[in-house]
Structures are given as structure tokens and as C-alpha cells.
PDB file of C-alpha atoms and ligand atoms in Angstrom:
ATOM      1  CA  MET A   1      10.480 -19.360   7.540  1.00  0.00           C
ATOM      2  CA  ALA A   2      13.615 -19.555   5.023  1.00  0.00           C
ATOM      3  CA  ASN A   3      16.745 -17.280   6.206  1.00  0.00           C
ATOM      4  CA  ASP A   4      16.611 -15.382   3.366  1.00  0.00           C
ATOM      5  CA  ALA A   5      12.926 -14.562   2.993  1.00  0.00           C
ATOM      6  CA  LEU A   6      11.462 -10.962   4.510  1.00  0.00           C
ATOM      7  CA  ILE A   7       7.790 -11.230   4.428  1.00  0.00           C
ATOM      8  CA  GLU A   8       6.347 -15.132   4.435  1.00  0.00           C
ATOM      9  CA  PHE A   9       2.820 -15.996   4.043  1.00  0.00           C
ATOM     10  CA  LYS A  10       0.988 -19.109   5.194  1.00  0.00           C
ATOM     11  CA  GLY A  11      -2.518 -20.080   3.311  1.00  0.00           C
ATOM     12  CA  VAL A  12      -3.732 -16.906   4.765  1.00  0.00           C
ATOM     13  CA  THR A  13      -7.710 -16.218   4.054  1.00  0.00           C
ATOM     14  CA  VAL A  14      -8.262 -12.744   5.036  1.00  0.00           C
ATOM     15  CA  ALA A  15     -12.596 -11.731   4.917  1.00  0.00           C
ATOM     16  CA  TYR A  16     -13.920  -9.016   5.144  1.00  0.00           C
ATOM     17  CA  TRP A  17     -17.236  -7.999   7.905  1.00  0.00           C
ATOM     18  CA  GLN A  18     -20.990  -7.137   5.855  1.00  0.00           C
ATOM     19  CA  ASN A  19     -23.663  -5.463   7.004  1.00  0.00           C
ATOM     20  CA  ASN A  20     -26.155  -6.614   4.457  1.00  0.00           C
ATOM     21  CA  MET A  21     -28.982  -4.889   6.496  1.00  0.00           C
ATOM     22  CA  GLY A  22     -28.373  -1.162   5.792  1.00  0.00           C
ATOM     23  CA  VAL A  23     -28.556   1.291   9.337  1.00  0.00           C
ATOM     24  CA  PHE A  24     -29.509  -1.390  11.754  1.00  0.00           C
ATOM     25  CA  SER A  25     -30.543  -0.275  15.508  1.00  0.00           C
ATOM     26  CA  ILE A  26     -30.438  -2.433  18.312  1.00  0.00           C
ATOM     27  CA  LYS A  27     -33.648  -2.387  18.321  1.00  0.00           C
ATOM     28  CA  ASP A  28     -32.919  -4.346  14.660  1.00  0.00           C
ATOM     29  CA  LEU A  29     -30.375  -6.743  16.162  1.00  0.00           C
ATOM     30  CA  ILE A  30     -32.859  -8.406  18.997  1.00  0.00           C
ATOM     31  CA  THR A  31     -35.944  -8.242  17.145  1.00  0.00           C
ATOM     32  CA  HIS A  32     -34.606 -10.006  13.958  1.00  0.00           C
ATOM     33  CA  ARG A  33     -32.838 -12.038  16.147  1.00  0.00           C
ATOM     34  CA  LYS A  34     -30.367 -12.627  13.979  1.00  0.00           C
ATOM     35  CA  ASN A  35     -27.108 -10.580  13.227  1.00  0.00           C
ATOM     36  CA  PRO A  36     -26.745  -9.081  10.553  1.00  0.00           C
ATOM     37  CA  PHE A  37     -22.749  -9.160   9.003  1.00  0.00           C
ATOM     38  CA  THR A  38     -21.708 -11.460   6.912  1.00  0.00           C
ATOM     39  CA  THR A  39     -17.953 -11.784   6.670  1.00  0.00           C
ATOM     40  CA  LYS A  40     -16.969 -12.227   2.518  1.00  0.00           C
ATOM     41  CA  THR A  41     -14.121 -13.349   2.017  1.00  0.00           C
ATOM     42  CA  ILE A  42     -11.639 -12.498   0.249  1.00  0.00           C
ATOM     43  CA  LEU A  43      -8.450 -13.983  -0.270  1.00  0.00           C
ATOM     44  CA  HIS A  44      -8.304 -17.652  -0.893  1.00  0.00           C
ATOM     45  CA  ASP A  45      -5.602 -20.139   0.954  1.00  0.00           C
ATOM     46  CA  ILE A  46      -2.623 -17.501  -0.366  1.00  0.00           C
ATOM     47  CA  SER A  47       0.874 -18.647  -0.119  1.00  0.00           C
ATOM     48  CA  PHE A  48       4.971 -16.912  -0.740  1.00  0.00           C
ATOM     49  CA  GLU A  49       7.759 -15.687  -0.284  1.00  0.00           C
ATOM     50  CA  VAL A  50       9.831 -12.916  -1.500  1.00  0.00           C
ATOM     51  CA  LYS A  51      13.122 -12.657  -0.839  1.00  0.00           C
ATOM     52  CA  ARG A  52      15.368  -9.590   0.792  1.00  0.00           C
ATOM     53  CA  GLY A  53      15.934  -7.730  -1.960  1.00  0.00           C
ATOM     54  CA  GLU A  54      12.730  -8.658  -4.427  1.00  0.00           C
ATOM     55  CA  CYS A  55      11.495  -6.121  -6.050  1.00  0.00           C
ATOM     56  CA  MET A  56       7.436  -8.022  -7.026  1.00  0.00           C
ATOM     57  CA  GLY A  57       4.252  -6.971  -8.832  1.00  0.00           C
ATOM     58  CA  VAL A  58       1.705  -7.987  -7.630  1.00  0.00           C
ATOM     59  CA  LEU A  59      -1.180  -7.438 -10.694  1.00  0.00           C
ATOM     60  CA  GLY A  60      -4.689  -7.901 -11.194  1.00  0.00           C
ATOM     61  CA  ARG A  61      -8.155  -6.941 -12.754  1.00  0.00           C
ATOM     62  CA  ASN A  62     -10.240  -4.956  -9.830  1.00  0.00           C
ATOM     63  CA  GLY A  63     -10.811  -6.297  -6.934  1.00  0.00           C
ATOM     64  CA  SER A  64      -8.632  -9.006  -7.139  1.00  0.00           C
ATOM     65  CA  GLY A  65      -7.458  -8.205  -4.436  1.00  0.00           C
ATOM     66  CA  LYS A  66      -3.547  -6.323  -4.422  1.00  0.00           C
ATOM     67  CA  SER A  67      -4.824  -3.968  -2.379  1.00  0.00           C
ATOM     68  CA  THR A  68      -5.786  -6.626   0.804  1.00  0.00           C
ATOM     69  CA  LEU A  69      -2.935  -8.385   0.172  1.00  0.00           C
ATOM     70  CA  LEU A  70      -0.907  -5.518   1.124  1.00  0.00           C
ATOM     71  CA  ARG A  71      -2.767  -4.167   4.144  1.00  0.00           C
ATOM     72  CA  ALA A  72      -2.350  -8.341   5.106  1.00  0.00           C
ATOM     73  CA  ILE A  73       1.424  -7.116   4.308  1.00  0.00           C
ATOM     74  CA  ALA A  74       1.502  -3.742   6.608  1.00  0.00           C
ATOM     75  CA  GLY A  75      -0.714  -5.242   9.991  1.00  0.00           C
ATOM     76  CA  VAL A  76      -4.123  -3.385   8.829  1.00  0.00           C
ATOM     77  CA  VAL A  77      -5.479  -6.215   8.163  1.00  0.00           C
ATOM     78  CA  LYS A  78      -5.673  -9.571  10.101  1.00  0.00           C
ATOM     79  CA  PRO A  79      -5.522 -13.321   8.377  1.00  0.00           C
ATOM     80  CA  GLN A  80      -8.773 -15.518   9.881  1.00  0.00           C
ATOM     81  CA  VAL A  81      -6.634 -18.412   8.530  1.00  0.00           C
ATOM     82  CA  GLY A  82      -3.132 -19.133   8.917  1.00  0.00           C
ATOM     83  CA  SER A  83       0.465 -16.897   9.224  1.00  0.00           C
ATOM     84  CA  ILE A  84       1.901 -13.749   8.110  1.00  0.00           C
ATOM     85  CA  HIS A  85       5.261 -13.401   9.326  1.00  0.00           C
ATOM     86  CA  ILE A  86       7.552  -9.568   8.167  1.00  0.00           C
ATOM     87  CA  ASN A  87      11.330  -9.050   9.073  1.00  0.00           C
ATOM     88  CA  GLY A  88      11.916  -6.288   8.713  1.00  0.00           C
ATOM     89  CA  SER A  89       9.605  -2.734   8.636  1.00  0.00           C
ATOM     90  CA  ILE A  90       7.903  -1.749   6.474  1.00  0.00           C
ATOM     91  CA  ALA A  91       6.966   1.962   4.891  1.00  0.00           C
ATOM     92  CA  PRO A  92       3.691   1.153   3.256  1.00  0.00           C
ATOM     93  CA  ILE A  93       1.550   3.397   0.654  1.00  0.00           C
ATOM     94  CA  LEU A  94      -0.737   1.864   0.871  1.00  0.00           C
ATOM     95  CA  ALA A  95      -3.243   4.701  -0.671  1.00  0.00           C
ATOM     96  CA  ILE A  96      -3.129   8.468  -1.584  1.00  0.00           C
ATOM     97  CA  GLY A  97      -3.856  10.676   2.243  1.00  0.00           C
ATOM     98  CA  ALA A  98      -3.453   7.173   3.591  1.00  0.00           C
ATOM     99  CA  GLY A  99      -2.281   7.787   7.479  1.00  0.00           C
ATOM    100  CA  LEU A 100      -2.426  11.523   7.172  1.00  0.00           C
ATOM    101  CA  GLU A 101      -4.274  13.714   9.371  1.00  0.00           C
ATOM    102  CA  THR A 102      -6.570  15.615   7.158  1.00  0.00           C
ATOM    103  CA  GLU A 103      -7.463  18.656  10.220  1.00  0.00           C
ATOM    104  CA  LEU A 104      -3.674  19.207  10.061  1.00  0.00           C
ATOM    105  CA  THR A 105      -1.790  20.997   7.986  1.00  0.00           C
ATOM    106  CA  GLY A 106       1.752  19.247   5.945  1.00  0.00           C
ATOM    107  CA  TYR A 107       4.427  20.376   7.741  1.00  0.00           C
ATOM    108  CA  GLU A 108       2.599  19.037  10.846  1.00  0.00           C
ATOM    109  CA  ASN A 109       1.693  16.052   9.287  1.00  0.00           C
ATOM    110  CA  ILE A 110       5.402  15.387   8.520  1.00  0.00           C
ATOM    111  CA  GLU A 111       6.520  16.187  12.541  1.00  0.00           C
ATOM    112  CA  LEU A 112       3.299  14.020  13.949  1.00  0.00           C
ATOM    113  CA  LEU A 113       4.915  10.744  11.360  1.00  0.00           C
ATOM    114  CA  LEU A 114       8.323  11.422  12.034  1.00  0.00           C
ATOM    115  CA  SER A 115       7.345  11.374  15.366  1.00  0.00           C
ATOM    116  CA  LEU A 116       5.977   7.519  14.667  1.00  0.00           C
ATOM    117  CA  TYR A 117       9.148   6.310  12.780  1.00  0.00           C
ATOM    118  CA  GLY A 118      10.930   6.958  16.590  1.00  0.00           C
ATOM    119  CA  LYS A 119      12.675  10.485  14.649  1.00  0.00           C
ATOM    120  CA  PRO A 120      13.081  14.153  16.694  1.00  0.00           C
ATOM    121  CA  ARG A 121       9.922  15.329  15.995  1.00  0.00           C
ATOM    122  CA  LYS A 122      11.897  18.431  14.514  1.00  0.00           C
ATOM    123  CA  ASP A 123      14.118  17.105  12.756  1.00  0.00           C
ATOM    124  CA  VAL A 124      14.942  20.245  10.577  1.00  0.00           C
ATOM    125  CA  ASP A 125      16.685  18.272   7.702  1.00  0.00           C
ATOM    126  CA  ALA A 126      14.745  15.792   7.639  1.00  0.00           C
ATOM    127  CA  ILE A 127      12.034  17.758   7.551  1.00  0.00           C
ATOM    128  CA  LYS A 128      13.899  20.261   4.491  1.00  0.00           C
ATOM    129  CA  SER A 129      14.528  16.818   2.193  1.00  0.00           C
ATOM    130  CA  ILE A 130      10.715  15.852   2.613  1.00  0.00           C
ATOM    131  CA  LYS A 131       9.518  19.143   1.818  1.00  0.00           C
ATOM    132  CA  ASP A 132      12.600  19.062  -0.727  1.00  0.00           C
ATOM    133  CA  PHE A 133      10.451  15.767  -2.012  1.00  0.00           C
ATOM    134  CA  SER A 134       6.672  16.694  -1.876  1.00  0.00           C
ATOM    135  CA  GLY A 135       7.925  19.927  -4.737  1.00  0.00           C
ATOM    136  CA  LEU A 136       5.063  21.373  -1.978  1.00  0.00           C
ATOM    137  CA  SER A 137       5.574  25.385  -1.428  1.00  0.00           C
ATOM    138  CA  ASP A 138       6.088  27.042   2.234  1.00  0.00           C
ATOM    139  CA  ASP A 139       2.347  28.039   1.770  1.00  0.00           C
ATOM    140  CA  VAL A 140       0.694  24.966   0.769  1.00  0.00           C
ATOM    141  CA  LEU A 141       2.503  22.947   3.547  1.00  0.00           C
ATOM    142  CA  ARG A 142       0.508  25.675   6.286  1.00  0.00           C
ATOM    143  CA  THR A 143      -2.454  24.492   5.025  1.00  0.00           C
ATOM    144  CA  PRO A 144      -4.821  21.756   6.913  1.00  0.00           C
ATOM    145  CA  THR A 145      -3.791  18.873   4.557  1.00  0.00           C
ATOM    146  CA  LYS A 146      -8.716  18.091   4.235  1.00  0.00           C
ATOM    147  CA  THR A 147      -7.919  21.840   1.558  1.00  0.00           C
ATOM    148  CA  TYR A 148      -4.826  19.446  -0.653  1.00  0.00           C
ATOM    149  CA  SER A 149      -5.567  18.624  -4.138  1.00  0.00           C
ATOM    150  CA  SER A 150      -5.502  14.430  -5.103  1.00  0.00           C
ATOM    151  CA  GLY A 151      -1.830  15.516  -7.069  1.00  0.00           C
ATOM    152  CA  MET A 152      -0.646  17.471  -3.355  1.00  0.00           C
ATOM    153  CA  LEU A 153      -1.689  14.260  -1.506  1.00  0.00           C
ATOM    154  CA  ALA A 154       0.276  11.917  -3.503  1.00  0.00           C
ATOM    155  CA  ARG A 155       3.175  13.935  -3.584  1.00  0.00           C
ATOM    156  CA  LEU A 156       3.089  13.854   0.830  1.00  0.00           C
ATOM    157  CA  THR A 157       2.322  11.128   1.335  1.00  0.00           C
ATOM    158  CA  PHE A 158       5.152   9.478  -1.020  1.00  0.00           C
ATOM    159  CA  SER A 159       7.721  11.952   0.583  1.00  0.00           C
ATOM    160  CA  ILE A 160       6.419  11.822   4.095  1.00  0.00           C
ATOM    161  CA  SER A 161       6.645   7.151   3.590  1.00  0.00           C
ATOM    162  CA  VAL A 162      10.390   7.028   1.663  1.00  0.00           C
ATOM    163  CA  ALA A 163      11.847   9.347   3.862  1.00  0.00           C
ATOM    164  CA  ASN A 164      11.821   6.136   6.767  1.00  0.00           C
ATOM    165  CA  ASP A 165      14.605   4.539   6.194  1.00  0.00           C
ATOM    166  CA  SER A 166      13.019   1.131   6.563  1.00  0.00           C
ATOM    167  CA  ASP A 167      12.972  -2.256   5.120  1.00  0.00           C
ATOM    168  CA  ILE A 168      10.389  -3.420   2.776  1.00  0.00           C
ATOM    169  CA  LEU A 169       8.449  -0.415   0.470  1.00  0.00           C
ATOM    170  CA  ILE A 170       4.763  -0.859  -0.477  1.00  0.00           C
ATOM    171  CA  ILE A 171       3.762   1.214  -3.028  1.00  0.00           C
ATOM    172  CA  ASP A 172      -0.272   0.610  -3.586  1.00  0.00           C
ATOM    173  CA  GLU A 173      -0.935   2.144  -6.712  1.00  0.00           C
ATOM    174  CA  VAL A 174      -0.259   5.273  -5.423  1.00  0.00           C
ATOM    175  CA  LEU A 175       2.291   7.682  -8.813  1.00  0.00           C
ATOM    176  CA  ALA A 176      -0.718   7.470 -10.407  1.00  0.00           C
ATOM    177  CA  VAL A 177      -2.160  10.896  -9.236  1.00  0.00           C
ATOM    178  CA  GLY A 178       0.711  12.274  -9.604  1.00  0.00           C
ATOM    179  CA  ASP A 179       1.541  14.957 -12.474  1.00  0.00           C
ATOM    180  CA  GLN A 180       4.304  13.290 -14.846  1.00  0.00           C
ATOM    181  CA  GLY A 181       7.147  15.751 -13.620  1.00  0.00           C
ATOM    182  CA  PHE A 182       6.098  13.749  -9.513  1.00  0.00           C
ATOM    183  CA  GLN A 183       5.708  10.482 -11.512  1.00  0.00           C
ATOM    184  CA  HIS A 184       9.617  10.180 -12.695  1.00  0.00           C
ATOM    185  CA  LYS A 185      10.863  11.321  -9.727  1.00  0.00           C
ATOM    186  CA  CYS A 186       9.061   8.507  -7.058  1.00  0.00           C
ATOM    187  CA  MET A 187      10.266   5.852  -9.810  1.00  0.00           C
ATOM    188  CA  ASP A 188      14.448   7.344  -9.838  1.00  0.00           C
ATOM    189  CA  LYS A 189      13.837   7.520  -5.906  1.00  0.00           C
ATOM    190  CA  ILE A 190      12.156   3.167  -6.027  1.00  0.00           C
ATOM    191  CA  TYR A 191      14.679   2.508  -8.432  1.00  0.00           C
ATOM    192  CA  GLN A 192      17.679   4.144  -5.747  1.00  0.00           C
ATOM    193  CA  VAL A 193      15.824   2.318  -2.930  1.00  0.00           C
ATOM    194  CA  LYS A 194      15.882  -0.494  -4.957  1.00  0.00           C
ATOM    195  CA  LYS A 195      19.564  -0.637  -5.638  1.00  0.00           C
ATOM    196  CA  GLU A 196      20.342  -0.505  -1.956  1.00  0.00           C
ATOM    197  CA  GLY A 197      18.919  -3.973  -2.234  1.00  0.00           C
ATOM    198  CA  LYS A 198      15.548  -3.164  -0.195  1.00  0.00           C
ATOM    199  CA  THR A 199      12.467  -5.153  -1.001  1.00  0.00           C
ATOM    200  CA  ILE A 200       9.137  -3.862  -3.512  1.00  0.00           C
ATOM    201  CA  LEU A 201       6.018  -4.686  -3.042  1.00  0.00           C
ATOM    202  CA  PHE A 202       4.373  -2.792  -6.649  1.00  0.00           C
ATOM    203  CA  VAL A 203       0.581  -2.621  -7.714  1.00  0.00           C
ATOM    204  CA  SER A 204      -0.190  -0.857 -10.470  1.00  0.00           C
ATOM    205  CA  HIS A 205      -2.127  -1.189 -13.086  1.00  0.00           C
ATOM    206  CA  PHE A 206       0.984  -0.483 -15.495  1.00  0.00           C
ATOM    207  CA  PRO A 207       2.900  -3.909 -17.046  1.00  0.00           C
ATOM    208  CA  GLU A 208       5.386  -1.631 -18.866  1.00  0.00           C
ATOM    209  CA  ASP A 209       6.772  -0.140 -15.297  1.00  0.00           C
ATOM    210  CA  VAL A 210       6.430  -3.673 -13.198  1.00  0.00           C
ATOM    211  CA  LYS A 211       8.604  -4.941 -16.253  1.00  0.00           C
ATOM    212  CA  LYS A 212      11.333  -2.275 -15.914  1.00  0.00           C
ATOM    213  CA  LEU A 213      11.167  -2.474 -12.207  1.00  0.00           C
ATOM    214  CA  CYS A 214      10.081  -5.842 -11.236  1.00  0.00           C
ATOM    215  CA  ASP A 215      12.332  -8.937 -10.846  1.00  0.00           C
ATOM    216  CA  THR A 216       8.884 -11.429 -10.133  1.00  0.00           C
ATOM    217  CA  ALA A 217       5.112 -11.039  -9.874  1.00  0.00           C
ATOM    218  CA  ILE A 218       1.663 -11.947  -8.875  1.00  0.00           C
ATOM    219  CA  LEU A 219      -1.384 -12.515 -10.662  1.00  0.00           C
ATOM    220  CA  LEU A 220      -4.460 -11.868  -8.503  1.00  0.00           C
ATOM    221  CA  ASP A 221      -7.390 -13.032  -9.873  1.00  0.00           C
ATOM    222  CA  GLY A 222     -10.587 -13.351  -7.421  1.00  0.00           C
ATOM    223  CA  GLY A 223      -9.194 -13.014  -4.424  1.00  0.00           C
ATOM    224  CA  VAL A 224      -6.302 -16.730  -5.275  1.00  0.00           C
ATOM    225  CA  ILE A 225      -2.990 -16.184  -6.653  1.00  0.00           C
ATOM    226  CA  THR A 226      -3.759 -17.853 -10.197  1.00  0.00           C
ATOM    227  CA  HIS A 227      -0.103 -17.442 -11.401  1.00  0.00           C
ATOM    228  CA  ARG A 228       3.663 -16.196  -9.850  1.00  0.00           C
ATOM    229  CA  GLY A 229       7.363 -15.972 -11.791  1.00  0.00           C
ATOM    230  CA  GLY A 230       8.927 -13.463 -13.247  1.00  0.00           C
ATOM    231  CA  ALA A 231       7.412 -10.275 -13.651  1.00  0.00           C
ATOM    232  CA  PRO A 232       8.098 -10.677 -18.358  1.00  0.00           C
ATOM    233  CA  GLU A 233       5.922 -13.267 -18.000  1.00  0.00           C
ATOM    234  CA  ILE A 234       3.333 -12.217 -15.612  1.00  0.00           C
ATOM    235  CA  CYS A 235       2.757  -9.388 -16.878  1.00  0.00           C
ATOM    236  CA  ASP A 236       2.096 -10.625 -20.300  1.00  0.00           C
ATOM    237  CA  LEU A 237       0.055 -13.048 -19.126  1.00  0.00           C
ATOM    238  CA  TYR A 238      -2.081 -10.188 -16.779  1.00  0.00           C
ATOM    239  CA  GLN A 239      -2.545  -8.299 -20.249  1.00  0.00           C
ATOM    240  CA  LYS A 240      -3.865 -11.278 -21.930  1.00  0.00           C
ATOM    241  CA  LEU A 241      -6.995 -11.384 -19.202  1.00  0.00           C
ATOM    242  CA  PHE A 242      -8.463  -8.199 -21.780  1.00  0.00           C
TER     243      PHE A 242
HETATM  244  N1  ATP B   1     -13.479  -2.624   3.664  1.00  0.00           N
HETATM  245  C1  ATP B   1     -13.901  -3.398   2.416  1.00  0.00           C
HETATM  246  N2  ATP B   1     -14.850  -4.155   3.303  1.00  0.00           N
HETATM  247  C2  ATP B   1     -15.688  -4.621   2.040  1.00  0.00           C
HETATM  248  N3  ATP B   1     -15.601  -5.207   1.105  1.00  0.00           N
HETATM  249  C3  ATP B   1     -14.468  -4.793   1.121  1.00  0.00           C
HETATM  250  C4  ATP B   1     -13.787  -3.815   1.515  1.00  0.00           C
HETATM  251  N4  ATP B   1     -12.106  -3.748   0.516  1.00  0.00           N
HETATM  252  C5  ATP B   1     -11.847  -4.293  -0.865  1.00  0.00           C
HETATM  253  N5  ATP B   1     -13.459  -4.489  -0.483  1.00  0.00           N
HETATM  254  C6  ATP B   1     -13.745  -5.816  -0.805  1.00  0.00           C
HETATM  255  O1  ATP B   1     -12.714  -6.904  -1.711  1.00  0.00           O
HETATM  256  C7  ATP B   1     -12.430  -7.017  -2.773  1.00  0.00           C
HETATM  257  C8  ATP B   1     -10.905  -6.637  -3.313  1.00  0.00           C
HETATM  258  O2  ATP B   1     -10.857  -5.555  -2.730  1.00  0.00           O
HETATM  259  P1  ATP B   1      -9.108  -4.127  -3.112  1.00  0.00           P
HETATM  260  O3  ATP B   1      -9.359  -3.179  -3.219  1.00  0.00           O
HETATM  261  O4  ATP B   1      -8.104  -5.437  -2.342  1.00  0.00           O
HETATM  262  O5  ATP B   1      -9.321  -5.170  -4.455  1.00  0.00           O
HETATM  263  P2  ATP B   1      -8.181  -4.769  -5.710  1.00  0.00           P
HETATM  264  O6  ATP B   1      -7.191  -5.721  -6.069  1.00  0.00           O
HETATM  265  O7  ATP B   1      -7.380  -3.120  -5.528  1.00  0.00           O
HETATM  266  O8  ATP B   1      -8.949  -3.572  -7.064  1.00  0.00           O
HETATM  267  P3  ATP B   1      -8.057  -1.850  -7.342  1.00  0.00           P
HETATM  268  O9  ATP B   1      -7.674  -2.730  -8.907  1.00  0.00           O
HETATM  269  O10 ATP B   1      -9.195  -1.639  -8.201  1.00  0.00           O
HETATM  270  O11 ATP B   1      -7.438  -1.469  -6.568  1.00  0.00           O
HETATM  271  C9  ATP B   1     -13.387  -5.916  -3.272  1.00  0.00           C
HETATM  272  O12 ATP B   1     -14.281  -7.384  -3.595  1.00  0.00           O
HETATM  273  C10 ATP B   1     -13.918  -5.300  -2.664  1.00  0.00           C
HETATM  274  O13 ATP B   1     -15.688  -4.593  -2.862  1.00  0.00           O
HETATM  275 MG1   MG B   2      -6.434  -1.781  -4.585  1.00  0.00          MG
END
């Protein structure tokens, strides 16, 4: 792995198990005498590096494999073939509400995640800064997160993730459901994280955002990186897909 590379993929193939029989029982398994699962390959032989301080956009049509790529970086899915090396800590914002326990209140989720990040559970300053960034009221944060709207969940997910001072920030489209005020606040925060020299992977269907924020970008199609280069050039290629 090159010294300045924080993320390195070498020949990575990721596949998901797929059940082709719908609901099945142990009896089905015995009588059919065949495995109801097949594998579906999502990412094919992916190789790339992301350097320290690089901000890389990830573009592609729906279903092209962007979220799977980010999940592989975050370690949520493992490659069947190839290797992934990550040289730093990650703040993954993979989906709206990801990592939150729905039965717990906003405050309880904040405390839980702070302790997972190795911080004191009752870190009053950290809790206050997360609350302030989220813009969620005391009343809302005292309510179980299963009652939150998508925008409220996005606010909490983003605010907790960026509070953890990680080397790599991964953002998968979670901003789209926030209102305009929160989207601007999040983009400002992402620019600040970039200025601090952190590494960012940014999935978005808005090429203008990718052009403004990212230095480089990759274009995925059918689970393959078809293009990699400067963000403006890759955004133009993405727009030509439609
Ligand atoms: N858990 C899963 N099990 C089986 N197949 C899956 C699973 N998750 C995703 N897939 C499939 O993997 C492919 C890529 O999905 P992925 O979510 O990575 O795409 P994406 O580029 O993020 O799309 P979008 O722009 O819609 O978010 C799709 O064909 C999808 O159906
Ligand atoms: Mg996705």
C-alpha cells in the first residue's frame, strides 16, 4: 500500500447471497436436496486507491454498486475475492438512521454511539454539540427514534457521525432528505472536514455538488469502475449516461 493511500482496493469482488425459493423450511432444504441460495456478484474486480486528504465522488446509475462499495469500505460487507486495506478510522454515514437503535430515544442513541466511539457516555459537551448541530429539540431527542421523520433521522445520523473525529468520512446520499437549511449546514461541515485534510467519499446523484466538493471521482456501471479521473470530467460523463 502506498504511504499516502488511506484506502486501497485490489481486485475486489463482492457478491450477495440470494434466496431464489422465497420462504423455505428445513424440510424443503432436505427434500429439494439443493441449496436455495445463489450468489449475485455486485462489484467485479474493483481496484483503486484514495489518498490521504483526497475527496472522491462516487457516481453511477441506481443499482450500479455505489452503496455496496461504501459498505465494503466500512467493513459491513466482505469481499469474496481481493483485498481491502484501510489505514485510518471511518465515520460511515451509509443510510438514513443507520446505526441507530429505533427503540431508544435520540439522547440514548447519542450516548450509545459516544461510548462506541470510546468517549464518555455522559460527555455533556459532546452531547450538546451533537444536539446543536442536529437542530432537534429536547422534546424530540427524548422520544424513541422510531417516531422520527426521515429528515429528523438524517439530522441525527449525520450529527452523531461527524462528531466522531475520524480520518475518513463516507457519505451515501443521506443529505437528500434533509430540508434546505440542514443540507447547507451539512455541506458547510463537509467542506470544513475537507479543509482539515480528512479523506472523504461522497455518493451523490447531484453532479454539481460533486464537482464543487470533490477533487476526483469514479463512475460505476454494472459494478465495474468504468471511469476514474478529475471530478468535473467524471461528472460530465455521468450526465451523458441519461
Ligand atoms: N442485501 C442485498 N442482497 C442482494 N442484493 C443486493 C443487496 N443490496 C444491494 N443489492 C443489489 O446490489 C446492486 C447494487 O446495489 P447498490 O445499493 O450498491 O446500488 P447503488 O449504486 O447504491 O444504487 P442507488 O443509486 O439506487 O442507491 C443492486 O442490483 C441491488 O439490487
Ligand atoms: Mg445507494
